[in-house]
């Protein structure tokens, strides 16, 4: 540790730290633009100049290493004059458009100009103008004349997103930030560039000119998409979601969010919202009141139970639903006398539940891994923020190994990639297991014909270092031999000291298991239900055509049912449904998500439900009451959570006692799976919200997915 004196206070920081780090630790603010705690040091804005004793001129705090006994003054006349001079230069070419700038009210330059800028300018020359650039549907670069060349966006692309999509060309006053070749910015994390831009050069294209920052209310929430459980600030005006930005949580999403977390809010205000209950009568849809719709459903379920038995009734539920909704869906179906409830819509294998599948380690630990094996995942698109953490680990030397059906650009160095059809993944893992066993001079756990050099390299990588993980991706979880893949991964993990876990697909995949939203006593699984085995089907927040492995075949199977009830925020499943019940999306209901690491995160509604929409947990509770079921009287979603956890809201933060990645089948042979590839959703087709967000569908990933679906 090194001790320095900062504005008369003693501060201890680690050797190699900069003056800026010491100031942060001491709680002293030093004005800056180019410095960002998550990015490398550029020292090109010079706004952070401070007075260092014995130094002949002011020094940049972000790039001046601390030395023992150093004396620094951030508020001396020398420091203030230097900062004012820098501000004067920054404002030479800056346009005088604050009144119409979309960044007004949250602009760093505007704020610091008040404290360090002059009331008049000495410069009378013409200001420069930078050409307008179109970089895609998410980021607006209409006013790059405002750019102060802090290069935060450039460094973010290189270091965090892993793709240098923006760069600075030319010199002097001709410098400009651009894509160089006129390309679009297509990173799945690109929206973070908007947040870190300290001026109004990069702004949100969907949000642009729709509200002023001081008009917005700010409310905390949790992302309903992938299993990161990103913490959000949802900004609201007139009971309408206007913008979504990250809420910093170092252990979960740091200060970043993925683009689908940021821009999926567009669907909340879209034309496809379902705002009133609807019944199909004579082949036509008619709006009805809630009482009529719920009584129709309750009477229909009673009739089908009497005619065909309780086992002819089932529920297909989305793992993007809240913990409370999933629990009550299971309670409703089981109260009727059936065990047909399942969230595993994309799975090919349905092993008996044995604990709760989870990440196997903490999310934060991904940033410090020394070796990792990822099986069956397009990591960068399936889990953008997990990929970002592993990308940071590679910058410190982490070896990334992959088993996958095709080569994907993860924007990070990959040490060893075993590319094989999914049918051969068990064989690939078996070879790695055999290589590990041979290296440790122990019996081979599974017979393999030969061991490839790639398998030996992966085994050597996992046997080295201290912090390592084996991560099974969405395709591995949905694999026809999923349990065998897990058993092999567990053997390798036990012998190498690596953690073993699932990246988990959805916001509440872990929570769905915890809420027992899968058959417990031999009920039908999702695959069987989607083959037409039911007379009455409840669809909670899901569109089987897009959300299940059955795909288009799900429509014909569900058409054969006597009654299909869709509970959705959107006008979905209209072709084969008999009843549509409008439920509130995550922004309009209170609930809980459990992320991949088992972190329990509750949230409140940020706006009122649209039209006559109601929180799904309330709809399920009322249905239970109409059917005279026991234990369905809950006043709030917190009451439901207390029933699940046995504790009051706020008292439970994780589910460690339930988390268990045990294999149910011992690895006896390298089984070959059926040739069909596992069902995996593309990045902007994952759930009903992102599918209906226009800007996301206009991105390169969105267009590619739609083109693939059309073919």
XYZ file of C-alpha atoms in Angstrom:
711
model
C 0.000 0.000 0.000
C 1.070 3.577 -0.711
C 0.041 6.537 1.421
C -0.462 9.959 -0.156
C -1.843 13.265 1.040
C -4.887 14.425 -0.924
C -6.261 17.856 -0.088
C -4.785 17.555 3.395
C -6.168 14.046 4.039
C -4.093 10.862 4.248
C -5.215 8.210 1.769
C -3.912 4.652 1.399
C -4.191 2.945 -1.991
C -2.525 -0.060 -3.568
C 0.736 0.377 -5.432
C 0.221 1.137 -9.120
C -3.015 3.064 -8.517
C -3.550 6.471 -10.031
C -4.343 9.707 -8.229
C -7.919 9.375 -9.528
C -8.298 6.051 -7.675
C -7.074 7.670 -4.469
C -9.574 10.502 -4.944
C -12.411 7.987 -5.435
C -11.419 6.190 -2.251
C -11.291 9.477 -0.338
C -14.658 10.587 -1.751
C -13.096 13.569 -3.517
C -14.562 14.413 -6.917
C -12.136 15.394 -9.665
C -13.818 16.619 -12.882
C -13.218 14.284 -15.813
C -14.630 13.105 -19.144
C -12.448 10.378 -20.630
C -11.868 8.449 -17.397
C -14.264 5.570 -16.625
C -13.656 3.045 -13.879
C -14.399 0.074 -16.172
C -12.261 1.247 -19.112
C -8.547 1.605 -19.736
C -6.926 4.989 -19.126
C -6.690 7.246 -22.164
C -5.822 10.608 -20.524
C -6.947 12.502 -23.599
C -9.495 14.985 -22.233
C -7.116 16.522 -19.603
C -10.056 17.757 -17.535
C -8.737 15.978 -14.439
C -5.574 18.099 -14.104
C -4.484 18.433 -10.461
C -1.678 20.160 -8.593
C 1.030 17.663 -7.555
C 3.651 19.142 -5.247
C 7.112 19.510 -6.891
C 5.631 18.873 -10.353
C 6.308 21.850 -12.658
C 2.821 21.758 -14.213
C -0.602 20.331 -13.470
C -0.848 16.548 -13.942
C -3.771 14.381 -15.138
C -5.166 12.545 -12.104
C -6.297 9.564 -14.175
C -2.789 8.853 -15.523
C -0.490 9.931 -12.678
C 0.634 6.952 -10.546
C 0.736 7.483 -6.788
C 4.082 7.485 -4.993
C 4.813 7.268 -1.300
C 4.405 10.644 0.378
C 2.960 12.346 -2.713
C 1.049 15.565 -1.945
C -1.878 16.330 -4.256
C -4.176 19.346 -4.289
C -7.330 19.164 -6.376
C -8.779 22.545 -5.386
C -5.668 24.771 -5.481
C -5.497 27.812 -7.743
C -3.080 25.995 -10.044
C -5.456 23.015 -10.436
C -8.581 25.130 -10.929
C -6.904 27.362 -13.547
C -5.671 24.304 -15.447
C -9.167 22.774 -15.424
C -10.729 26.043 -16.566
C -8.252 26.275 -19.441
C -9.125 22.748 -20.567
C -12.830 23.562 -20.412
C -12.264 26.644 -22.562
C -10.600 24.526 -25.236
C -13.342 21.886 -25.080
C -15.993 24.526 -25.690
C -14.237 26.147 -28.692
C -16.046 23.958 -31.213
C -18.926 22.703 -29.104
C -22.286 23.725 -30.614
C -24.492 26.068 -28.599
C -27.507 23.752 -28.807
C -28.154 22.898 -25.161
C -31.826 24.002 -25.355
C -32.622 21.351 -27.979
C -30.010 18.732 -27.049
C -31.565 15.400 -26.060
C -28.849 14.983 -23.412
C -29.823 18.237 -21.650
C -30.129 17.709 -17.921
C -27.832 14.667 -17.797
C -24.814 15.986 -19.688
C -21.444 15.922 -17.941
C -20.082 18.691 -20.127
C -23.065 20.903 -19.369
C -22.704 20.304 -15.633
C -18.951 20.944 -15.515
C -19.176 23.975 -17.813
C -21.245 25.653 -15.112
C -18.404 25.261 -12.632
C -15.346 25.570 -14.867
C -16.501 27.366 -18.008
C -16.439 31.102 -18.728
C -19.483 33.255 -19.320
C -18.115 34.392 -22.693
C -15.803 32.935 -25.308
C -12.652 34.526 -26.697
C -12.960 32.580 -29.955
C -14.766 34.070 -32.938
C -13.708 31.623 -35.657
C -16.270 29.347 -37.330
C -17.076 26.174 -35.445
C -16.405 22.823 -37.085
C -19.231 20.587 -38.300
C -19.082 16.786 -38.350
C -21.188 14.866 -40.918
C -24.241 12.917 -39.714
C -23.783 9.152 -39.448
C -26.354 6.345 -39.462
C -25.089 3.382 -37.435
C -28.298 1.383 -37.053
C -31.649 1.424 -35.256
C -30.419 1.767 -31.659
C -27.804 4.541 -31.479
C -28.233 8.015 -32.939
C -25.080 9.771 -34.194
C -26.943 12.731 -35.661
C -25.007 15.327 -33.654
C -21.396 14.157 -33.640
C -20.362 17.820 -33.774
C -20.883 17.678 -29.996
C -18.247 14.948 -29.590
C -15.305 15.899 -27.329
C -13.178 12.865 -28.356
C -13.061 11.260 -24.921
C -12.969 7.887 -26.790
C -15.061 6.156 -24.142
C -17.228 4.590 -26.852
C -14.161 3.363 -28.745
C -12.618 1.812 -25.650
C -15.939 0.274 -24.603
C -16.185 -1.492 -27.951
C -12.639 -2.803 -27.775
C -12.482 -3.771 -24.131
C -16.014 -4.627 -22.958
C -18.043 -5.525 -26.055
C -14.960 -7.054 -27.667
C -15.582 -5.470 -31.070
C -13.975 -2.212 -32.178
C -16.951 -0.914 -34.130
C -16.107 2.763 -33.591
C -12.731 4.451 -33.995
C -11.241 7.928 -34.320
C -9.889 9.056 -37.672
C -7.951 12.166 -38.782
C -6.127 14.641 -36.527
C -6.674 17.969 -34.825
C -9.995 19.651 -35.469
C -10.640 17.145 -38.258
C -10.770 14.253 -35.768
C -14.042 12.385 -35.649
C -15.489 9.207 -34.192
C -16.891 6.960 -36.896
C -17.380 3.366 -38.022
C -14.740 4.123 -40.705
C -16.360 1.934 -43.368
C -19.866 3.277 -42.808
C -20.988 0.066 -41.109
C -23.675 -0.211 -38.452
C -22.949 -0.759 -34.760
C -24.192 -4.297 -34.162
C -22.830 -5.337 -30.767
C -25.389 -6.841 -28.402
C -24.057 -4.433 -25.728
C -23.933 -1.321 -27.921
C -26.524 0.643 -25.946
C -24.037 1.083 -23.115
C -22.154 3.524 -25.357
C -25.121 5.873 -24.914
C -24.772 5.751 -21.137
C -21.036 6.377 -21.038
C -21.016 9.196 -23.605
C -20.446 12.317 -21.448
C -22.093 14.651 -23.977
C -25.042 14.426 -26.403
C -23.056 12.887 -29.258
C -24.442 9.349 -28.846
C -28.121 9.186 -27.919
C -30.851 6.542 -27.882
C -32.617 6.477 -31.231
C -35.904 4.961 -29.915
C -36.046 7.397 -26.950
C -34.777 10.462 -28.803
C -36.864 13.630 -28.308
C -39.656 11.770 -26.489
C -39.086 13.267 -23.009
C -36.779 15.461 -20.955
C -34.804 13.762 -18.222
C -36.311 15.926 -15.466
C -39.814 14.812 -16.507
C -39.062 11.161 -15.818
C -39.656 9.188 -12.643
C -36.991 6.580 -11.895
C -37.948 3.178 -10.519
C -35.884 0.054 -9.881
C -36.665 -3.235 -11.593
C -35.090 -6.490 -12.809
C -34.630 -7.673 -16.392
C -37.127 -10.362 -17.521
C -34.927 -11.751 -20.290
C -31.763 -13.835 -19.787
C -30.540 -15.386 -16.544
C -28.199 -12.564 -15.523
C -31.000 -10.814 -13.659
C -29.687 -7.394 -14.630
C -30.734 -4.587 -12.300
C -32.589 -1.822 -14.126
C -33.767 1.732 -13.685
C -37.051 2.084 -15.563
C -37.839 5.709 -16.390
C -41.524 6.592 -16.545
C -43.627 9.528 -17.726
C -47.437 9.675 -17.528
C -47.643 5.985 -16.546
C -45.702 4.981 -19.629
C -42.248 3.384 -19.762
C -40.042 5.783 -21.722
C -36.520 4.459 -21.205
C -34.553 1.698 -19.447
C -30.991 2.175 -18.155
C -28.743 0.080 -15.873
C -28.796 0.187 -12.096
C -25.271 -0.561 -10.932
C -24.819 -3.853 -9.117
C -21.217 -4.983 -9.146
C -22.095 -8.600 -8.281
C -24.646 -9.018 -11.078
C -24.475 -6.741 -14.114
C -21.824 -4.221 -12.964
C -22.873 -0.971 -14.691
C -23.897 -2.567 -18.012
C -27.042 -4.072 -19.524
C -27.616 -5.920 -22.785
C -29.463 -4.211 -25.626
C -32.501 -6.457 -25.187
C -32.739 -5.316 -21.551
C -32.512 -1.690 -22.687
C -34.786 -1.568 -25.730
C -37.408 -4.300 -25.228
C -39.586 -1.722 -23.432
C -40.857 -0.623 -26.872
C -43.147 -3.657 -26.918
C -44.824 -2.534 -23.679
C -46.377 0.390 -25.542
C -46.972 -1.418 -28.833
C -50.148 -2.028 -30.793
C -50.153 -5.760 -30.016
C -50.884 -5.226 -26.313
C -53.898 -7.154 -25.067
C -55.874 -4.796 -22.849
C -59.216 -6.610 -22.366
C -60.243 -10.272 -21.858
C -61.424 -11.865 -25.094
C -63.508 -14.940 -25.945
C -63.701 -16.702 -29.291
C -67.379 -17.083 -30.173
C -68.427 -18.471 -33.511
C -64.879 -18.140 -34.775
C -64.748 -14.438 -33.940
C -62.978 -12.713 -31.065
C -65.103 -10.569 -28.765
C -64.087 -8.456 -25.800
C -65.750 -9.391 -22.508
C -65.429 -8.393 -18.861
C -63.179 -10.246 -16.428
C -66.049 -11.946 -14.584
C -67.403 -13.453 -17.792
C -63.976 -14.612 -18.982
C -62.912 -16.168 -15.673
C -66.236 -17.938 -15.136
C -66.002 -19.307 -18.688
C -62.536 -20.709 -17.914
C -63.524 -22.119 -14.508
C -66.661 -23.780 -15.903
C -64.706 -25.142 -18.861
C -62.054 -26.677 -16.599
C -64.733 -28.233 -14.375
C -66.521 -29.723 -17.370
C -63.342 -31.170 -18.893
C -62.302 -32.613 -15.530
C -65.689 -34.317 -15.155
C -65.687 -35.654 -18.724
C -62.043 -36.640 -19.188
C -60.445 -36.602 -15.739
C -58.060 -34.151 -14.089
C -55.081 -35.573 -16.008
C -56.485 -34.138 -19.236
C -55.744 -30.633 -17.915
C -52.267 -29.071 -17.949
C -50.279 -25.838 -18.003
C -47.349 -24.781 -20.147
C -45.603 -21.933 -18.359
C -42.812 -19.596 -19.385
C -39.575 -19.402 -17.367
C -39.786 -15.642 -18.016
C -42.741 -15.494 -15.631
C -42.270 -14.465 -12.002
C -41.699 -16.932 -9.188
C -45.135 -16.139 -7.767
C -46.897 -16.704 -11.099
C -45.153 -20.034 -11.658
C -45.973 -21.233 -8.156
C -49.651 -20.322 -8.442
C -49.919 -21.923 -11.905
C -48.617 -25.151 -10.378
C -50.956 -24.772 -7.371
C -53.953 -24.278 -9.674
C -53.223 -27.346 -11.805
C -52.394 -29.523 -8.798
C -55.454 -28.244 -6.954
C -57.563 -29.523 -9.856
C -55.890 -32.926 -9.393
C -53.324 -32.899 -12.217
C -49.529 -32.789 -12.179
C -49.243 -31.621 -15.778
C -47.285 -28.386 -15.438
C -43.935 -27.687 -17.083
C -41.666 -24.763 -17.952
C -39.155 -26.835 -20.011
C -40.692 -25.931 -23.351
C -37.521 -26.212 -25.426
C -36.141 -29.374 -23.784
C -35.753 -32.703 -25.556
C -35.054 -34.762 -22.415
C -37.157 -34.559 -19.260
C -35.278 -36.173 -16.402
C -36.870 -36.398 -12.967
C -36.169 -33.252 -10.903
C -33.245 -33.588 -8.524
C -32.416 -30.251 -6.967
C -32.325 -26.929 -8.792
C -30.008 -26.588 -11.792
C -27.933 -23.402 -11.588
C -24.677 -21.697 -12.649
C -22.540 -23.642 -10.167
C -20.617 -20.535 -9.152
C -21.217 -16.814 -8.661
C -21.688 -14.489 -11.625
C -18.902 -12.220 -10.345
C -16.446 -15.140 -10.310
C -16.718 -15.466 -14.106
C -14.520 -12.365 -14.377
C -11.651 -14.113 -12.561
C -11.678 -17.539 -14.220
C -8.375 -18.981 -15.397
C -9.889 -21.738 -17.517
C -13.416 -22.434 -18.746
C -15.137 -25.039 -20.913
C -18.419 -23.926 -22.502
C -20.619 -26.693 -23.933
C -23.467 -26.015 -26.342
C -23.817 -22.250 -26.205
C -23.505 -19.231 -28.443
C -22.311 -17.470 -25.307
C -22.062 -13.956 -26.728
C -25.684 -13.914 -27.982
C -27.331 -16.188 -25.414
C -25.789 -14.482 -22.363
C -24.168 -11.172 -23.381
C -23.185 -10.112 -19.861
C -21.754 -13.510 -18.916
C -19.720 -13.348 -22.136
C -18.546 -9.861 -21.164
C -17.274 -11.150 -17.813
C -15.449 -14.075 -19.414
C -14.025 -11.636 -21.975
C -12.525 -9.661 -19.073
C -11.069 -12.912 -17.727
C -9.375 -13.614 -21.089
C -7.673 -10.228 -20.837
C -5.992 -11.595 -17.696
C -5.043 -14.896 -19.326
C -8.135 -17.115 -19.036
C -8.202 -20.017 -21.521
C -11.635 -20.411 -23.136
C -12.503 -23.867 -24.495
C -15.633 -24.660 -26.488
C -17.684 -27.650 -27.598
C -20.306 -26.552 -30.098
C -22.053 -27.513 -33.315
C -20.757 -24.489 -35.210
C -18.159 -21.750 -34.917
C -19.396 -18.464 -33.439
C -17.538 -15.203 -33.101
C -17.492 -14.568 -29.353
C -15.282 -11.477 -29.678
C -12.687 -13.072 -27.412
C -9.734 -15.421 -27.939
C -10.728 -19.114 -27.895
C -7.933 -21.493 -26.892
C -9.528 -24.704 -28.121
C -12.749 -25.251 -30.086
C -14.167 -28.731 -30.664
C -16.718 -28.338 -33.453
C -19.053 -31.334 -33.730
C -22.741 -32.011 -34.384
C -24.743 -32.018 -31.181
C -25.218 -35.771 -31.541
C -21.476 -36.178 -30.862
C -21.173 -33.851 -27.843
C -21.323 -36.742 -25.382
C -18.464 -38.383 -27.252
C -16.454 -35.139 -27.164
C -16.975 -34.803 -23.397
C -16.192 -38.496 -22.938
C -12.852 -37.985 -24.697
C -12.026 -35.070 -22.379
C -13.009 -37.235 -19.377
C -10.743 -40.007 -20.638
C -7.860 -37.538 -21.152
C -8.319 -36.206 -17.602
C -8.367 -39.764 -16.223
C -5.205 -40.655 -18.164
C -3.444 -37.505 -16.917
C -4.323 -38.411 -13.331
C -3.411 -42.107 -13.816
C -6.848 -43.357 -12.862
C -9.311 -45.742 -14.554
C -11.116 -44.311 -17.543
C -14.756 -43.725 -16.513
C -16.120 -44.283 -19.994
C -15.027 -46.286 -22.999
C -13.971 -44.222 -26.009
C -12.430 -45.368 -29.284
C -9.776 -42.656 -29.298
C -8.886 -39.327 -27.701
C -8.324 -36.367 -30.010
C -5.595 -33.779 -29.567
C -8.298 -31.180 -28.988
C -9.737 -33.199 -26.087
C -6.269 -33.543 -24.562
C -5.707 -29.789 -24.866
C -9.012 -29.039 -23.118
C -8.200 -31.543 -20.359
C -4.771 -29.965 -19.845
C -6.371 -26.521 -19.669
C -8.878 -27.614 -17.025
C -6.186 -29.359 -14.986
C -4.134 -26.154 -14.791
C -4.873 -23.090 -12.697
C -7.090 -22.724 -9.659
C -10.257 -20.956 -10.803
C -12.067 -22.876 -13.533
C -15.584 -23.739 -14.621
C -17.537 -26.017 -16.940
C -20.615 -24.198 -18.223
C -23.435 -26.018 -19.996
C -25.296 -23.710 -22.355
C -28.867 -23.560 -23.619
C -28.265 -26.168 -26.314
C -26.748 -28.538 -23.730
C -29.724 -28.041 -21.402
C -32.164 -28.750 -24.265
C -30.102 -31.688 -25.592
C -31.622 -35.137 -26.051
C -28.806 -36.529 -23.845
C -28.758 -33.609 -21.400
C -28.403 -35.761 -18.277
C -25.491 -37.703 -19.773
C -23.751 -34.433 -20.706
C -24.175 -33.278 -17.110
C -22.858 -36.555 -15.705
C -19.739 -36.362 -17.874
C -19.237 -32.682 -17.018
C -19.544 -33.511 -13.308
C -16.876 -36.209 -13.546
C -14.513 -33.807 -15.308
C -15.310 -31.094 -12.782
C -14.682 -33.367 -9.789
C -11.315 -34.500 -11.162
C -10.108 -31.045 -12.233
C -11.561 -28.935 -9.420
C -13.785 -26.993 -11.847
C -17.263 -25.833 -10.902
C -20.029 -27.311 -13.060
C -23.272 -25.559 -13.866
C -25.838 -24.371 -16.366
C -25.850 -20.907 -17.873
C -29.682 -21.265 -17.695
C -31.804 -19.844 -20.461
C -34.378 -17.450 -19.019
C -34.799 -14.833 -16.309
C -36.456 -17.357 -14.019
C -35.279 -20.811 -15.101
C -33.826 -21.355 -11.629
C -36.971 -19.926 -10.016
C -39.228 -22.185 -12.108
C -37.466 -25.240 -10.705
C -37.641 -23.858 -7.172
C -41.381 -23.183 -7.568
C -41.790 -26.769 -8.797
C -43.161 -25.728 -12.180
C -42.476 -29.201 -13.547
C -44.070 -32.615 -12.930
C -43.375 -33.919 -9.420
C -45.494 -37.095 -9.330
C -45.293 -38.485 -12.841
C -47.352 -35.867 -14.655
C -46.987 -35.151 -18.362
C -43.943 -33.130 -19.404
C -43.936 -30.261 -21.880
C -43.000 -32.520 -24.790
C -45.956 -34.825 -24.154
C -48.363 -31.936 -23.637
C -47.243 -30.362 -26.914
C -48.039 -33.604 -28.773
C -51.759 -33.121 -28.139
C -52.190 -35.164 -24.951
C -54.418 -32.580 -23.232
C -58.059 -31.539 -23.482
C -57.557 -28.231 -21.611
C -54.340 -26.203 -21.756
C -53.343 -23.114 -19.806
C -50.586 -21.116 -21.544
C -48.880 -18.720 -19.128
C -46.918 -15.966 -20.863
C -45.812 -18.263 -23.667
C -46.290 -18.756 -27.411
C -45.518 -22.452 -28.051
C -44.971 -21.900 -31.761
C -41.927 -19.745 -30.954
C -41.044 -20.815 -27.403
C -41.023 -24.605 -27.689
C -39.129 -27.345 -29.479
C -42.417 -28.369 -31.160
C -42.393 -25.132 -33.193
C -45.167 -24.890 -35.777
C -46.385 -28.393 -34.871
C -47.524 -27.003 -31.513
C -50.369 -25.210 -33.308
C -51.955 -28.385 -34.653
C -51.506 -30.170 -31.311
C -53.169 -27.354 -29.388
C -55.924 -27.057 -31.991
C -57.045 -30.538 -30.916
C -57.667 -29.422 -27.333
C -61.221 -28.574 -26.275
C -60.119 -25.396 -24.500
C -56.900 -23.371 -24.712
C -56.523 -20.420 -22.349
C -53.753 -17.937 -23.151
C -52.585 -15.605 -20.404
C -50.384 -13.030 -22.099
C -49.666 -9.284 -22.242
C -50.133 -9.555 -26.026
C -52.648 -10.733 -28.592
C -50.927 -14.075 -28.926
C -51.915 -17.655 -29.868
C -55.172 -16.344 -31.385
C -55.253 -19.108 -34.016
C -55.816 -21.927 -31.525
C -56.868 -20.238 -28.269
C -60.423 -19.982 -26.974
C -59.790 -17.389 -24.270
C -57.266 -14.532 -24.036
C -56.617 -13.127 -20.569
C -54.547 -9.897 -20.505
C -51.819 -10.149 -17.881
C -49.305 -7.531 -16.818
C -45.693 -7.730 -18.062
C -42.804 -7.286 -15.624
C -43.167 -3.488 -15.661
C -46.775 -3.612 -14.461
C -46.630 -6.245 -11.737
C -44.735 -7.036 -8.561
C -42.811 -10.283 -8.496
C -39.542 -12.130 -8.087
C -36.917 -13.518 -10.452
C -34.157 -15.932 -9.436
C -31.076 -15.558 -11.625
C -28.518 -18.158 -12.702
C -26.502 -17.920 -9.481
C -29.639 -18.401 -7.339
C -29.962 -14.741 -6.354
C -33.542 -13.888 -5.379
C -34.488 -10.434 -6.674
C -37.950 -9.008 -6.024
C -39.304 -5.932 -7.779
C -42.403 -3.733 -7.832
C -44.588 -2.526 -10.681
C -43.276 0.690 -12.207
C -46.480 1.669 -14.043
C -50.176 0.818 -13.833
C -51.376 -2.134 -15.960
C -52.482 -1.177 -19.468
C -56.259 -1.144 -19.947
C -57.914 -3.995 -18.045
C -54.737 -6.094 -17.783
C -54.140 -7.668 -14.372
C -51.074 -9.238 -12.702
C -51.021 -12.944 -13.583
C -50.695 -13.998 -9.940
C -54.029 -12.277 -9.222
C -55.696 -13.928 -12.212
C -54.481 -17.374 -11.103
C -55.594 -16.707 -7.533
C -59.106 -15.723 -8.624
C -59.343 -18.779 -10.904
C -58.387 -20.932 -7.919
C -61.045 -19.256 -5.814
C -63.719 -19.756 -8.499
C -62.840 -23.454 -8.535
C -62.999 -23.648 -4.729
C -59.361 -24.687 -4.369
C -57.591 -24.600 -1.024
C -54.673 -22.287 -0.154
C -55.287 -19.777 -2.942
C -56.138 -16.757 -0.782
C -53.245 -14.332 -1.128
C -53.523 -10.600 -0.674
C -50.177 -9.596 -2.213
C -47.394 -11.134 -4.274
C -45.239 -10.932 -1.129
C -47.673 -13.341 0.540
C -47.099 -15.823 -2.289
C -43.325 -15.402 -1.964
C -43.567 -15.980 1.787
C -45.466 -19.212 1.097
C -42.749 -20.415 -1.295
C -39.785 -19.457 0.876
C -41.234 -19.709 4.369
C -39.854 -16.223 4.981
C -41.044 -12.672 4.563
C -40.051 -10.611 1.530
C -36.523 -9.243 1.906
C -35.418 -12.036 4.249
C -34.442 -14.449 1.490
C -31.714 -13.474 -0.972
C -30.681 -16.834 -2.434
C -31.668 -20.509 -2.568
C -28.365 -22.266 -1.725
C -30.001 -25.232 0.020
C -31.907 -26.153 -3.151
C -29.131 -25.549 -5.709
C -27.816 -28.866 -6.944
C -26.344 -29.872 -10.291
C -26.403 -33.609 -9.587
C -26.623 -35.977 -12.507
C -29.427 -38.530 -12.492
C -27.682 -40.926 -14.878
C -24.173 -42.343 -14.501
C -21.902 -41.939 -17.550
C -21.597 -45.484 -18.886
C -21.022 -44.871 -22.580
C -20.686 -42.026 -25.015
C -24.246 -42.215 -26.287
C -25.048 -40.751 -29.654
C -28.060 -38.435 -29.477
C -30.759 -38.183 -32.148
C -29.578 -36.092 -35.074
C -32.040 -33.210 -34.486
C -30.284 -30.085 -33.219
C -31.384 -28.763 -29.796
C -33.965 -25.975 -29.863
C -32.332 -22.624 -29.039
C -33.865 -19.181 -29.499
C -31.865 -16.446 -31.201
C -30.997 -13.322 -29.223
C -34.014 -11.216 -30.233
C -36.539 -14.079 -30.403
C -36.075 -15.256 -26.818
C -39.423 -14.101 -25.410
C -42.611 -12.250 -26.322
C -41.228 -8.854 -25.277
C -38.107 -8.812 -27.466
C -40.009 -10.306 -30.395
C -42.265 -7.246 -30.398
C -39.599 -4.557 -29.948
C -39.331 -2.890 -33.400
C -35.830 -1.458 -32.953
C -34.377 -4.804 -31.850
C -35.918 -6.538 -34.847
C -34.241 -3.973 -37.150
C -30.745 -4.818 -35.862
C -28.433 -7.143 -37.775
C -29.192 -9.988 -35.318
C -32.926 -9.317 -35.501
C -32.993 -9.289 -39.309
C -30.883 -12.454 -39.500
C -33.284 -14.307 -37.196
C -36.334 -13.211 -39.193
C -34.641 -14.189 -42.445
C -33.762 -17.605 -40.994
C -37.345 -18.117 -39.813
C -38.689 -17.189 -43.257
C -36.473 -19.804 -44.884
